[in-house]
Coordinates of N, CA and C in Angstrom, one line a residue:
M16 N -35.5 26.9 23.1 CA -36.6 26.3 23.8 C -36.3 24.9 24.3
P17 N -36.8 24.6 25.5 CA -36.6 23.2 26.0 C -37.5 22.3 25.1
K18 N -37.1 21.0 25.0 CA -37.9 20.1 24.2 C -39.2 19.8 24.9
F19 N -40.2 19.5 24.1 CA -41.6 19.2 24.6 C -42.2 18.2 23.7
S20 N -43.2 17.5 24.2 CA -43.9 16.5 23.5 C -44.9 17.1 22.5
E21 N -45.3 16.3 21.5 CA -46.3 16.9 20.5 C -47.6 17.2 21.2
K22 N -48.0 16.5 22.3 CA -49.2 16.8 23.0 C -49.3 18.2 23.5
S23 N -48.1 18.8 23.9 CA -48.0 20.1 24.5 C -47.6 21.2 23.4
S24 N -47.8 20.8 22.2 CA -47.4 21.8 21.1 C -48.2 23.1 21.2
F25 N -49.6 22.9 21.4 CA -50.4 24.1 21.4 C -50.0 25.0 22.6
V26 N -49.9 24.4 23.8 CA -49.5 25.3 24.9 C -48.2 26.0 24.7
N27 N -47.2 25.3 24.2 CA -45.9 25.9 24.0 C -45.9 26.9 22.9
A28 N -46.7 26.7 21.9 CA -46.9 27.7 20.8 C -47.5 29.0 21.4
K29 N -48.5 28.9 22.2 CA -49.1 30.1 22.8 C -48.1 30.8 23.7
R30 N -47.3 30.0 24.5 CA -46.3 30.7 25.3 C -45.3 31.4 24.5
T31 N -44.9 30.8 23.4 CA -43.9 31.4 22.5 C -44.5 32.7 21.9
L32 N -45.7 32.7 21.5 CA -46.4 33.8 20.9 C -46.4 35.0 21.9
K33 N -46.6 34.8 23.2 CA -46.6 35.8 24.2 C -45.2 36.5 24.2
K34 N -44.2 35.6 24.1 CA -42.8 36.2 24.2 C -42.5 37.0 23.0
I35 N -42.8 36.5 21.8 CA -42.4 37.2 20.6 C -43.2 38.4 20.3
K36 N -44.5 38.4 20.8 CA -45.3 39.6 20.7 C -44.8 40.7 21.7
K37 N -44.3 40.3 22.8 CA -43.8 41.2 23.8 C -42.7 42.1 23.2
Y38 N -41.8 41.5 22.3 CA -40.7 42.1 21.7 C -41.0 42.5 20.3
N39 N -42.3 42.4 19.9 CA -42.7 42.8 18.5 C -41.9 42.1 17.4
V40 N -41.7 40.8 17.6 CA -41.0 40.0 16.6 C -42.0 39.5 15.5
Q41 N -41.6 39.7 14.3 CA -42.5 39.3 13.2 C -42.0 38.1 12.4
N42 N -40.7 37.9 12.4 CA -40.0 36.8 11.7 C -39.4 35.8 12.7
V43 N -39.5 34.5 12.4 CA -39.0 33.5 13.3 C -38.2 32.5 12.6
V44 N -37.1 32.1 13.1 CA -36.3 30.9 12.6 C -36.5 29.8 13.6
L45 N -37.0 28.6 13.1 CA -37.2 27.5 13.9 C -36.1 26.5 13.8
N46 N -35.8 25.8 14.9 CA -34.8 24.7 14.8 C -35.4 23.5 14.1
N47 N -34.6 22.5 13.8 CA -35.0 21.4 13.0 C -36.2 20.7 13.6
E48 N -36.2 20.5 14.9 CA -37.3 19.8 15.6 C -38.6 20.6 15.5
L49 N -38.6 21.9 15.8 CA -39.8 22.7 15.7 C -40.3 22.8 14.3
N50 N -39.4 22.8 13.4 CA -39.8 23.0 12.0 C -40.6 21.8 11.5
K51 N -40.5 20.6 12.2 CA -41.3 19.4 11.8 C -42.6 19.4 12.6
N52 N -42.8 20.3 13.5 CA -44.0 20.3 14.3 C -45.1 21.1 13.7
I53 N -46.0 20.5 12.9 CA -47.0 21.2 12.1 C -47.9 22.1 13.0
E54 N -48.4 21.5 14.1 CA -49.3 22.3 14.9 C -48.6 23.6 15.5
F55 N -47.4 23.4 15.9 CA -46.6 24.6 16.4 C -46.5 25.7 15.4
K56 N -46.1 25.2 14.2 CA -45.9 26.2 13.1 C -47.2 26.8 12.7
N57 N -48.3 26.1 12.6 CA -49.5 26.7 12.1 C -50.0 27.7 13.1
I58 N -49.8 27.6 14.3 CA -50.3 28.6 15.3 C -49.5 29.9 15.1
L59 N -48.2 29.8 14.8 CA -47.4 31.0 14.5 C -47.9 31.7 13.3
I60 N -48.1 30.9 12.2 CA -48.6 31.4 10.9 C -49.9 32.1 11.1
E61 N -50.8 31.4 11.8 CA -52.2 32.0 12.0 C -52.1 33.3 12.7
N62 N -51.1 33.5 13.5 CA -50.9 34.8 14.2 C -50.0 35.7 13.4
K63 N -49.9 35.5 12.1 CA -49.1 36.4 11.2 C -47.6 36.5 11.5
K64 N -47.0 35.4 12.0 CA -45.6 35.4 12.2 C -45.0 34.6 11.0
Y65 N -44.0 35.2 10.4 CA -43.4 34.6 9.2 C -42.3 33.7 9.6
I66 N -42.3 32.5 9.2 CA -41.3 31.5 9.5 C -40.2 31.5 8.4
I67 N -39.0 31.9 8.7 CA -37.9 32.0 7.8 C -37.4 30.6 7.5
T68 N -37.4 30.3 6.2 CA -37.1 28.9 5.8 C -35.7 28.8 5.2
G69 N -35.2 29.9 4.6 CA -33.9 29.8 3.8 C -34.2 29.7 2.4
N70 N -35.4 29.6 1.9 CA -35.7 29.4 0.5 C -35.4 30.7 -0.3
R71 N -35.6 31.8 0.3 CA -35.3 33.1 -0.4 C -33.8 33.3 -0.6
I72 N -33.0 33.0 0.4 CA -31.6 33.1 0.2 C -31.1 32.1 -0.7
G73 N -31.7 30.9 -0.7 CA -31.4 29.9 -1.7 C -31.6 30.3 -3.1
K74 N -32.7 31.1 -3.3 CA -32.9 31.6 -4.7 C -31.8 32.5 -5.2
I75 N -31.4 33.4 -4.3 CA -30.4 34.4 -4.8 C -29.0 33.7 -5.0
L76 N -28.8 32.5 -4.4 CA -27.6 31.8 -4.6 C -27.6 30.9 -5.8
L77 N -28.7 30.8 -6.5 CA -28.8 29.9 -7.6 C -27.7 30.2 -8.7
P78 N -27.5 31.5 -9.1 CA -26.4 31.7 -10.1 C -25.1 31.2 -9.7
K79 N -24.7 31.3 -8.4 CA -23.5 30.7 -7.8 C -23.5 29.2 -7.9
I80 N -24.7 28.6 -7.5 CA -24.8 27.2 -7.6 C -24.6 26.6 -9.0
I81 N -25.1 27.3 -10.0 CA -24.9 26.9 -11.4 C -23.5 27.0 -11.8
D82 N -22.8 28.1 -11.3 CA -21.4 28.2 -11.6 C -20.6 27.0 -11.0
D83 N -20.9 26.6 -9.8 CA -20.2 25.5 -9.1 C -20.5 24.2 -9.8
I84 N -21.7 24.0 -10.2 CA -22.1 22.8 -11.0 C -21.2 22.7 -12.3
S85 N -21.2 23.8 -13.0 CA -20.4 23.9 -14.2 C -18.9 23.5 -13.9
K86 N -18.4 24.1 -12.8 CA -17.0 23.9 -12.5 C -16.7 22.4 -12.0
Y87 N -17.6 21.9 -11.1 CA -17.3 20.6 -10.6 C -17.6 19.5 -11.6
S88 N -18.5 19.7 -12.5 CA -18.9 18.7 -13.5 C -18.0 18.8 -14.8
K89 N -17.2 20.0 -14.8 CA -16.3 20.3 -16.0 C -17.1 20.4 -17.2
C90 N -18.3 21.0 -17.1 CA -19.2 21.2 -18.3 C -19.3 22.7 -18.4
P91 N -18.9 23.3 -19.5 CA -19.1 24.8 -19.7 C -20.5 25.3 -19.6
K92 N -20.7 26.4 -18.9 CA -22.1 26.9 -18.7 C -22.8 27.1 -20.0
E93 N -22.1 27.6 -21.1 CA -22.7 27.9 -22.3 C -23.3 26.6 -23.0
K94 N -23.0 25.4 -22.5 CA -23.6 24.2 -23.0 C -24.8 23.7 -22.2
L95 N -25.1 24.4 -21.1 CA -26.1 23.9 -20.2 C -27.5 24.2 -20.7
K96 N -28.5 23.3 -20.5 CA -29.9 23.5 -20.7 C -30.6 23.4 -19.3
I97 N -31.2 24.5 -18.9 CA -31.7 24.6 -17.6 C -33.3 24.8 -17.6
I98 N -34.0 24.1 -16.7 CA -35.4 24.3 -16.5 C -35.7 24.9 -15.2
L99 N -36.5 26.0 -15.2 CA -37.0 26.6 -13.9 C -38.5 26.2 -13.8
L100 N -38.8 25.5 -12.7 CA -40.1 25.1 -12.3 C -40.7 26.1 -11.3
M101 N -41.5 27.1 -11.8 CA -41.9 28.1 -10.8 C -43.3 28.6 -11.3
N102 N -44.3 28.4 -10.4 CA -45.6 28.8 -10.7 C -45.8 30.3 -10.3
E103 N -45.1 30.7 -9.3 CA -45.2 32.1 -8.8 C -44.7 33.1 -9.8
Y104 N -45.5 34.2 -10.0 CA -45.0 35.3 -10.9 C -44.6 36.4 -10.0
S105 N -43.4 36.8 -10.0 CA -42.9 37.9 -9.2 C -41.8 38.7 -9.8
I106 N -41.5 39.9 -9.3 CA -40.4 40.7 -9.8 C -39.0 40.0 -9.6
E107 N -38.9 39.3 -8.4 CA -37.7 38.6 -8.1 C -37.5 37.4 -9.0
N108 N -38.5 36.7 -9.4 CA -38.4 35.6 -10.4 C -38.0 36.1 -11.8
I109 N -38.5 37.3 -12.2 CA -38.0 37.9 -13.4 C -36.5 38.2 -13.4
D110 N -36.1 38.8 -12.2 CA -34.7 39.1 -12.0 C -33.9 37.8 -12.1
L111 N -34.4 36.7 -11.5 CA -33.7 35.4 -11.6 C -33.5 34.9 -13.0
I112 N -34.6 35.0 -13.8 CA -34.5 34.6 -15.2 C -33.4 35.4 -15.9
E113 N -33.4 36.7 -15.7 CA -32.4 37.6 -16.3 C -31.0 37.2 -15.9
C114 N -30.8 36.9 -14.6 CA -29.5 36.5 -14.1 C -29.0 35.2 -14.7
I115 N -29.9 34.2 -14.9 CA -29.4 32.9 -15.3 C -29.3 32.8 -16.8
S116 N -30.2 33.5 -17.5 CA -30.3 33.2 -19.0 C -29.0 33.7 -19.8
K117 N -28.3 34.7 -19.2 CA -27.2 35.3 -20.0 C -26.0 34.4 -20.2
D118 N -25.9 33.4 -19.4 CA -24.6 32.6 -19.5 C -24.8 31.1 -20.0
I119 N -26.1 30.7 -20.3 CA -26.3 29.3 -20.6 C -26.9 29.2 -22.1
K120 N -26.9 28.0 -22.5 CA -27.4 27.7 -23.9 C -28.9 27.9 -24.0
Q121 N -29.6 27.4 -23.0 CA -31.1 27.5 -23.1 C -31.7 27.5 -21.8
L122 N -32.6 28.4 -21.5 CA -33.4 28.4 -20.2 C -34.9 28.2 -20.6
S123 N -35.5 27.3 -19.9 CA -36.9 27.1 -20.1 C -37.6 27.3 -18.7
V124 N -38.8 28.0 -18.8 CA -39.6 28.2 -17.6 C -40.9 27.5 -17.7
I125 N -41.2 26.6 -16.7 CA -42.4 25.9 -16.7 C -43.3 26.5 -15.6
S126 N -44.5 27.1 -15.9 CA -45.3 27.8 -15.0 C -46.7 27.9 -15.4
K127 N -47.6 27.9 -14.4 CA -49.0 28.1 -14.8 C -49.2 29.6 -15.1
N128 N -48.2 30.4 -14.8 CA -48.2 31.9 -15.2 C -47.3 32.1 -16.3
H129 N -47.0 31.2 -17.2 CA -46.0 31.3 -18.2 C -46.2 32.5 -19.1
T130 N -47.5 32.8 -19.4 CA -47.7 33.9 -20.3 C -47.3 35.3 -19.7
K131 N -47.2 35.4 -18.4 CA -46.8 36.6 -17.8 C -45.3 36.9 -17.9
Y132 N -44.6 35.8 -18.3 CA -43.1 36.0 -18.5 C -42.8 36.3 -19.9
E133 N -43.8 36.4 -20.8 CA -43.5 36.6 -22.2 C -42.8 37.9 -22.5
K134 N -43.1 39.0 -21.8 CA -42.5 40.3 -22.0 C -41.0 40.2 -21.7
T135 N -40.7 39.5 -20.6 CA -39.3 39.3 -20.2 C -38.5 38.5 -21.2
A136 N -39.1 37.4 -21.7 CA -38.5 36.5 -22.6 C -38.2 37.2 -23.9
N137 N -39.2 38.0 -24.4 CA -39.0 38.7 -25.7 C -37.9 39.8 -25.5
K138 N -37.9 40.5 -24.4 CA -36.9 41.5 -24.2 C -35.5 40.9 -24.2
L139 N -35.3 39.8 -23.5 CA -34.0 39.1 -23.4 C -33.5 38.7 -24.8
Y140 N -34.5 38.2 -25.6 CA -34.1 37.7 -26.9 C -33.7 38.8 -27.9
L141 N -34.6 39.9 -27.9 CA -34.4 41.0 -28.8 C -33.2 41.8 -28.5
N142 N -32.9 42.0 -27.2 CA -31.8 42.9 -26.7 C -30.5 42.2 -26.7
Y143 N -30.5 40.9 -26.3 CA -29.3 40.2 -26.0 C -29.1 38.9 -26.7
G144 N -30.2 38.4 -27.3 CA -30.1 37.1 -28.0 C -30.2 35.9 -27.1
Y145 N -30.6 36.1 -25.8 CA -30.8 35.0 -24.9 C -32.0 34.2 -25.2
M146 N -31.9 32.9 -25.1 CA -33.1 32.0 -25.4 C -33.8 31.6 -24.1
V147 N -35.0 32.1 -24.0 CA -35.9 31.7 -22.8 C -37.2 31.1 -23.4
K148 N -37.4 29.8 -23.2 CA -38.6 29.2 -23.7 C -39.7 29.1 -22.5
L149 N -40.9 29.3 -22.8 CA -42.0 29.3 -21.8 C -43.0 28.2 -22.1
Y150 N -43.4 27.5 -21.0 CA -44.3 26.4 -21.2 C -45.3 26.4 -20.0
N151 N -46.5 25.8 -20.3 CA -47.5 25.6 -19.3 C -47.0 24.5 -18.3
N152 N -47.5 24.5 -17.1 CA -47.0 23.5 -16.1 C -47.6 22.1 -16.3
D153 N -48.2 21.9 -17.4 CA -48.6 20.5 -17.7 C -47.5 19.7 -18.5
I154 N -46.4 20.4 -18.8 CA -45.3 19.7 -19.4 C -44.6 18.8 -18.4
R155 N -44.3 17.5 -18.7 CA -43.9 16.6 -17.8 C -42.6 15.8 -18.2
E156 N -42.0 16.1 -19.4 CA -40.9 15.4 -19.8 C -39.7 16.3 -20.2
F157 N -38.6 16.1 -19.5 CA -37.4 16.9 -19.7 C -36.1 16.1 -20.0
K158 N -36.2 15.1 -20.9 CA -35.1 14.2 -21.1 C -33.8 14.8 -21.6
R159 N -33.9 15.9 -22.3 CA -32.8 16.5 -23.0 C -32.2 17.7 -22.2
D160 N -32.7 17.9 -21.0 CA -32.2 19.1 -20.2 C -31.2 18.6 -19.2
N161 N -30.4 19.5 -18.7 CA -29.3 19.1 -17.8 C -29.6 19.4 -16.3
I162 N -30.1 20.6 -16.0 CA -30.4 21.0 -14.6 C -31.9 21.4 -14.5
I163 N -32.6 20.9 -13.6 CA -33.9 21.3 -13.3 C -33.9 21.9 -11.9
I164 N -34.4 23.2 -11.9 CA -34.4 23.9 -10.6 C -35.9 24.1 -10.2
N165 N -36.2 23.4 -9.0 CA -37.6 23.5 -8.5 C -37.7 24.7 -7.6
M166 N -38.6 25.6 -8.0 CA -38.8 26.8 -7.1 C -40.0 26.6 -6.2
D167 N -41.1 26.1 -6.7 CA -42.3 26.0 -5.9 C -43.2 24.8 -6.2
F168 N -42.7 23.9 -7.0 CA -43.5 22.7 -7.3 C -43.5 21.8 -6.1
T169 N -44.5 20.9 -5.9 CA -44.5 20.0 -4.8 C -43.8 18.7 -5.1
E170 N -43.5 18.0 -4.1 CA -42.7 16.7 -4.3 C -43.6 15.8 -5.2
K171 N -44.9 15.8 -5.0 CA -45.8 14.9 -5.9 C -45.7 15.3 -7.3
E172 N -45.6 16.6 -7.6 CA -45.5 17.1 -9.0 C -44.2 16.7 -9.6
I173 N -43.1 16.8 -8.8 CA -41.8 16.4 -9.3 C -41.7 15.0 -9.7
K174 N -42.3 14.1 -8.8 CA -42.2 12.7 -9.0 C -43.0 12.2 -10.2
S175 N -44.0 13.1 -10.7 CA -44.7 12.7 -11.9 C -44.0 13.0 -13.2
M176 N -42.8 13.7 -13.1 CA -42.1 14.1 -14.2 C -41.1 13.1 -14.7
I177 N -40.8 13.1 -16.0 CA -39.7 12.3 -16.5 C -38.5 13.2 -16.7
L178 N -37.5 13.1 -15.8 CA -36.3 13.9 -15.7 C -35.2 13.3 -16.5
P179 N -34.2 14.1 -16.9 CA -33.0 13.5 -17.6 C -32.3 12.5 -16.7
R180 N -32.1 11.3 -17.2 CA -31.5 10.2 -16.4 C -30.3 10.6 -15.6
N181 N -29.4 11.4 -16.2 CA -28.2 11.8 -15.5 C -28.1 13.3 -15.3
G182 N -29.3 13.9 -15.0 CA -29.3 15.3 -14.8 C -29.1 15.7 -13.3
I183 N -29.3 16.9 -13.0 CA -29.2 17.4 -11.7 C -30.5 18.2 -11.3
L184 N -31.1 17.8 -10.2 CA -32.3 18.5 -9.7 C -31.9 19.3 -8.5
I185 N -32.2 20.6 -8.5 CA -32.0 21.5 -7.4 C -33.3 21.8 -6.8
S186 N -33.6 21.4 -5.5 CA -34.9 21.6 -4.9 C -34.6 22.1 -3.5
L187 N -34.4 23.4 -3.3 CA -34.0 23.9 -2.0 C -35.3 24.2 -1.2
N188 N -36.5 24.3 -1.8 CA -37.7 24.7 -1.1 C -38.5 23.4 -0.7
E189 N -38.3 22.3 -1.4 CA -39.1 21.1 -1.1 C -38.1 19.9 -1.2
R190 N -37.8 19.3 -0.1 CA -36.9 18.2 0.0 C -37.4 17.0 -0.8
I191 N -36.6 16.6 -1.8 CA -36.9 15.4 -2.6 C -36.0 14.3 -2.3
N192 N -36.5 13.2 -1.8 CA -35.7 12.0 -1.5 C -35.7 10.9 -2.5
S193 N -36.7 10.8 -3.3 CA -36.8 9.8 -4.3 C -37.5 10.2 -5.5
L194 N -37.1 9.7 -6.7 CA -37.7 10.0 -7.9 C -38.0 8.7 -8.7
K195 N -38.4 8.7 -9.9 CA -38.6 7.5 -10.7 C -37.3 6.7 -10.8
K196 N -37.5 5.4 -11.0 CA -36.3 4.5 -10.9 C -35.3 4.8 -12.0
N197 N -35.7 5.4 -13.1 CA -34.7 5.6 -14.2 C -33.8 6.9 -13.9
F198 N -34.1 7.6 -12.8 CA -33.3 8.8 -12.5 C -32.0 8.3 -11.8
N199 N -30.8 8.6 -12.4 CA -29.6 8.2 -11.9 C -28.6 9.4 -11.6
G200 N -29.3 10.6 -11.5 CA -28.5 11.8 -11.3 C -28.3 12.3 -9.9
I201 N -28.2 13.6 -9.7 CA -28.0 14.2 -8.4 C -29.2 15.0 -8.0
I202 N -29.5 15.0 -6.7 CA -30.5 15.9 -6.1 C -29.9 16.7 -5.1
I203 N -29.9 18.0 -5.3 CA -29.4 19.0 -4.3 C -30.6 19.5 -3.5
N204 N -30.6 19.2 -2.2 CA -31.7 19.6 -1.3 C -31.3 20.7 -0.4
D205 N -30.0 20.9 -0.2 CA -29.6 21.9 0.8 C -28.1 22.3 0.6
L206 N -27.7 23.4 1.3 CA -26.3 23.9 1.2 C -25.6 23.8 2.6
D207 N -24.4 23.4 2.6 CA -23.6 23.5 3.8 C -22.9 24.9 3.7
I208 N -23.1 25.7 4.7 CA -22.6 27.1 4.7 C -21.7 27.3 6.0
L209 N -20.6 28.0 5.7 CA -19.7 28.3 6.8 C -19.7 29.8 7.0
G210 N -19.6 30.3 8.2 CA -19.5 31.8 8.4 C -19.8 32.1 9.9
E211 N -19.5 33.3 10.2 CA -19.7 33.8 11.6 C -21.2 33.7 12.0
G212 N -21.5 33.2 13.1 CA -22.9 33.1 13.6 C -23.7 32.0 13.0
I213 N -23.1 31.1 12.2 CA -23.8 30.0 11.6 C -23.7 28.8 12.5
P214 N -24.8 28.3 13.1 CA -24.7 27.1 14.0 C -24.2 25.9 13.3
N215 N -23.5 25.0 14.0 CA -23.1 23.8 13.4 C -24.2 22.8 13.1
D216 N -25.2 22.8 13.9 CA -26.3 21.8 13.7 C -27.6 22.4 14.3
N217 N -28.7 21.6 14.1 CA -30.0 21.9 14.7 C -30.7 23.0 14.0
F218 N -30.1 23.8 13.1 CA -30.8 24.8 12.4 C -30.4 24.7 10.9
R219 N -31.3 25.0 10.0 CA -31.0 25.1 8.6 C -30.1 26.3 8.4
K220 N -28.9 26.1 7.9 CA -28.0 27.2 7.7 C -28.5 28.3 6.8
L221 N -29.2 27.9 5.7 CA -29.8 28.9 4.8 C -30.7 29.8 5.5
A222 N -31.5 29.3 6.5 CA -32.5 30.1 7.2 C -31.8 31.1 8.1
V223 N -30.7 30.7 8.7 CA -30.0 31.6 9.6 C -29.4 32.8 8.7
C224 N -28.8 32.4 7.6 CA -28.3 33.4 6.7 C -29.4 34.4 6.2
E225 N -30.5 33.8 5.9 CA -31.6 34.7 5.4 C -32.1 35.7 6.5
A226 N -32.1 35.2 7.7 CA -32.5 36.1 8.8 C -31.5 37.2 9.0
K227 N -30.3 36.9 8.8 CA -29.2 37.9 9.1 C -29.0 39.0 8.0
L228 N -29.3 38.6 6.7 CA -28.9 39.6 5.7 C -29.8 39.8 4.5
Y229 N -30.8 38.9 4.3 CA -31.7 39.0 3.1 C -32.6 40.2 3.2
K230 N -32.6 41.0 2.1 CA -33.5 42.1 2.0 C -34.3 42.0 0.7
P231 N -35.7 41.9 0.8 CA -36.5 41.6 -0.3 C -36.5 42.6 -1.5
L232 N -36.1 43.9 -1.2 CA -36.1 44.9 -2.2 C -34.8 45.0 -3.0
R233 N -33.8 44.2 -2.5 CA -32.5 44.2 -3.2 C -32.6 43.3 -4.4
K234 N -31.9 43.6 -5.5 CA -31.7 42.8 -6.6 C -31.0 41.5 -6.2
I235 N -31.2 40.4 -7.0 CA -30.6 39.1 -6.6 C -29.0 39.3 -6.5
K236 N -28.4 40.0 -7.5 CA -27.0 40.1 -7.4 C -26.5 40.9 -6.2
D237 N -27.3 41.9 -5.8 CA -27.0 42.7 -4.6 C -27.1 41.8 -3.3
N238 N -28.1 41.0 -3.2 CA -28.2 40.1 -2.1 C -27.1 39.1 -2.1
E239 N -26.7 38.6 -3.3 CA -25.6 37.6 -3.4 C -24.3 38.3 -3.0
R240 N -24.1 39.5 -3.4 CA -22.9 40.2 -3.0 C -22.8 40.4 -1.5
M241 N -24.0 40.7 -0.8 CA -24.0 40.8 0.6 C -23.6 39.5 1.3
F242 N -24.1 38.4 0.8 CA -23.8 37.1 1.3 C -22.2 36.9 1.3
F243 N -21.6 37.2 0.3 CA -20.1 36.9 0.2 C -19.3 38.0 0.9
N244 N -19.9 39.2 0.9 CA -19.2 40.3 1.7 C -19.2 40.0 3.2
E245 N -20.2 39.3 3.7 CA -20.2 38.9 5.1 C -19.4 37.6 5.3
K246 N -18.6 37.3 4.3 CA -17.6 36.1 4.5 C -18.3 34.8 4.6
Y247 N -19.5 34.7 4.1 CA -20.1 33.3 4.1 C -19.6 32.5 2.9
V248 N -19.4 31.2 3.2 CA -18.8 30.3 2.2 C -19.7 29.1 2.0
I249 N -20.0 28.8 0.7 CA -20.7 27.5 0.4 C -19.7 26.4 0.5
N250 N -19.8 25.6 1.5 CA -18.9 24.6 1.8 C -19.2 23.2 1.2
G251 N -20.3 23.2 0.4 CA -20.7 21.9 -0.2 C -22.2 21.8 -0.4
Y252 N -22.6 20.8 -1.0 CA -24.0 20.6 -1.4 C -24.5 19.3 -0.8
I253 N -25.8 19.3 -0.2 CA -26.3 18.2 0.5 C -27.4 17.5 -0.4
G254 N -27.2 16.2 -0.6 CA -28.1 15.4 -1.4 C -29.0 14.5 -0.6
R255 N -29.4 13.4 -1.2 CA -30.3 12.5 -0.5 C -29.6 11.8 0.7
S256 N -28.3 11.5 0.5 CA -27.6 10.7 1.5 C -26.4 11.5 2.1
G257 N -26.5 12.8 2.2 CA -25.4 13.5 2.8 C -24.7 14.4 1.7
K258 N -23.5 14.8 2.0 CA -22.8 15.7 1.1 C -22.4 15.1 -0.2
I259 N -22.6 15.8 -1.3 CA -22.4 15.4 -2.6 C -20.9 15.6 -2.9
T260 N -20.2 14.6 -3.4 CA -18.8 14.6 -3.6 C -18.4 15.2 -5.0
Q261 N -17.1 15.6 -5.1 CA -16.6 16.0 -6.4 C -16.7 14.9 -7.4
E262 N -16.5 13.7 -7.0 CA -16.6 12.5 -8.0 C -18.1 12.4 -8.5
D263 N -19.0 12.7 -7.6 CA -20.4 12.6 -8.1 C -20.7 13.6 -9.2
F264 N -20.2 14.8 -9.1 CA -20.4 15.8 -10.1 C -19.6 15.5 -11.4
E265 N -18.4 15.0 -11.2 CA -17.6 14.6 -12.4 C -18.3 13.5 -13.2
K266 N -18.9 12.5 -12.5 CA -19.5 11.4 -13.1 C -20.7 11.9 -14.0
I267 N -21.4 12.9 -13.5 CA -22.5 13.5 -14.3 C -22.0 14.2 -15.5
G268 N -20.9 15.0 -15.3 CA -20.3 15.7 -16.3 C -19.8 14.9 -17.5
K269 N -19.4 13.7 -17.2 CA -18.9 12.8 -18.3 C -20.0 12.2 -19.2
N270 N -21.2 12.3 -18.7 CA -22.3 11.7 -19.4 C -22.6 12.5 -20.7
Y271 N -22.9 11.8 -21.8 CA -23.2 12.4 -23.1 C -24.3 13.4 -23.1
A272 N -25.3 13.2 -22.1 CA -26.4 14.1 -22.1 C -26.0 15.6 -21.9
W273 N -24.9 15.8 -21.3 CA -24.5 17.2 -21.1 C -24.0 17.8 -22.4
Q274 N -23.6 17.0 -23.4 CA -23.0 17.6 -24.6 C -24.1 17.7 -25.7
T275 N -25.3 17.3 -25.4 CA -26.3 17.4 -26.5 C -27.1 18.7 -26.5

């Protein structure tokens, strides 16, 4: 689309709706500029058009992201303590818990729907000995954990928490730029992805990948397999100030908090 001023957002949104209705389009990927245009986005949403954000494909890549963090920080996965912040209760989130819990020391789930995950937690412990702790979402202190994964908490909620000073926060759904002053760790807000059909700029690469291959009825591992079968490569992780370096991860890995 050609660029337009905010004053003409309504007119251009209506024009866009006519086009996408003509071709029976239900899902839309917006470039970075349109994604910041609240009025434009709201008109599409009001007309039942789903805006692909990349958050779903980000979720299925979390097991791979944890693998990479373990490798880059030189900290064995079996020593990791991980927190999942997720209020939504869904089959896909149950699948995610099962995928993550099998390889790490301890997984905790913070959720207003924490009681709904009790059956899954009990099954994992009784059948496999995996430790999954469940807490209400009023828990605010995570000093002894290593990785906090934000699934659907807001930036305001995250900023009210006491996070491990040298931990890692993964927040692919809600960009976090600042936390409390005592946080000296890493924030992962996005992924740099290479592959056929992935634009170099102006679009979120996760959103383009999601539009091309994500299927909601597939298991997380099946969606992840499709991602790599299509020759997509995670080329790095994006933090508050650009790409996170190997040295950044190694610095975190040397901290004593990882070994406790």
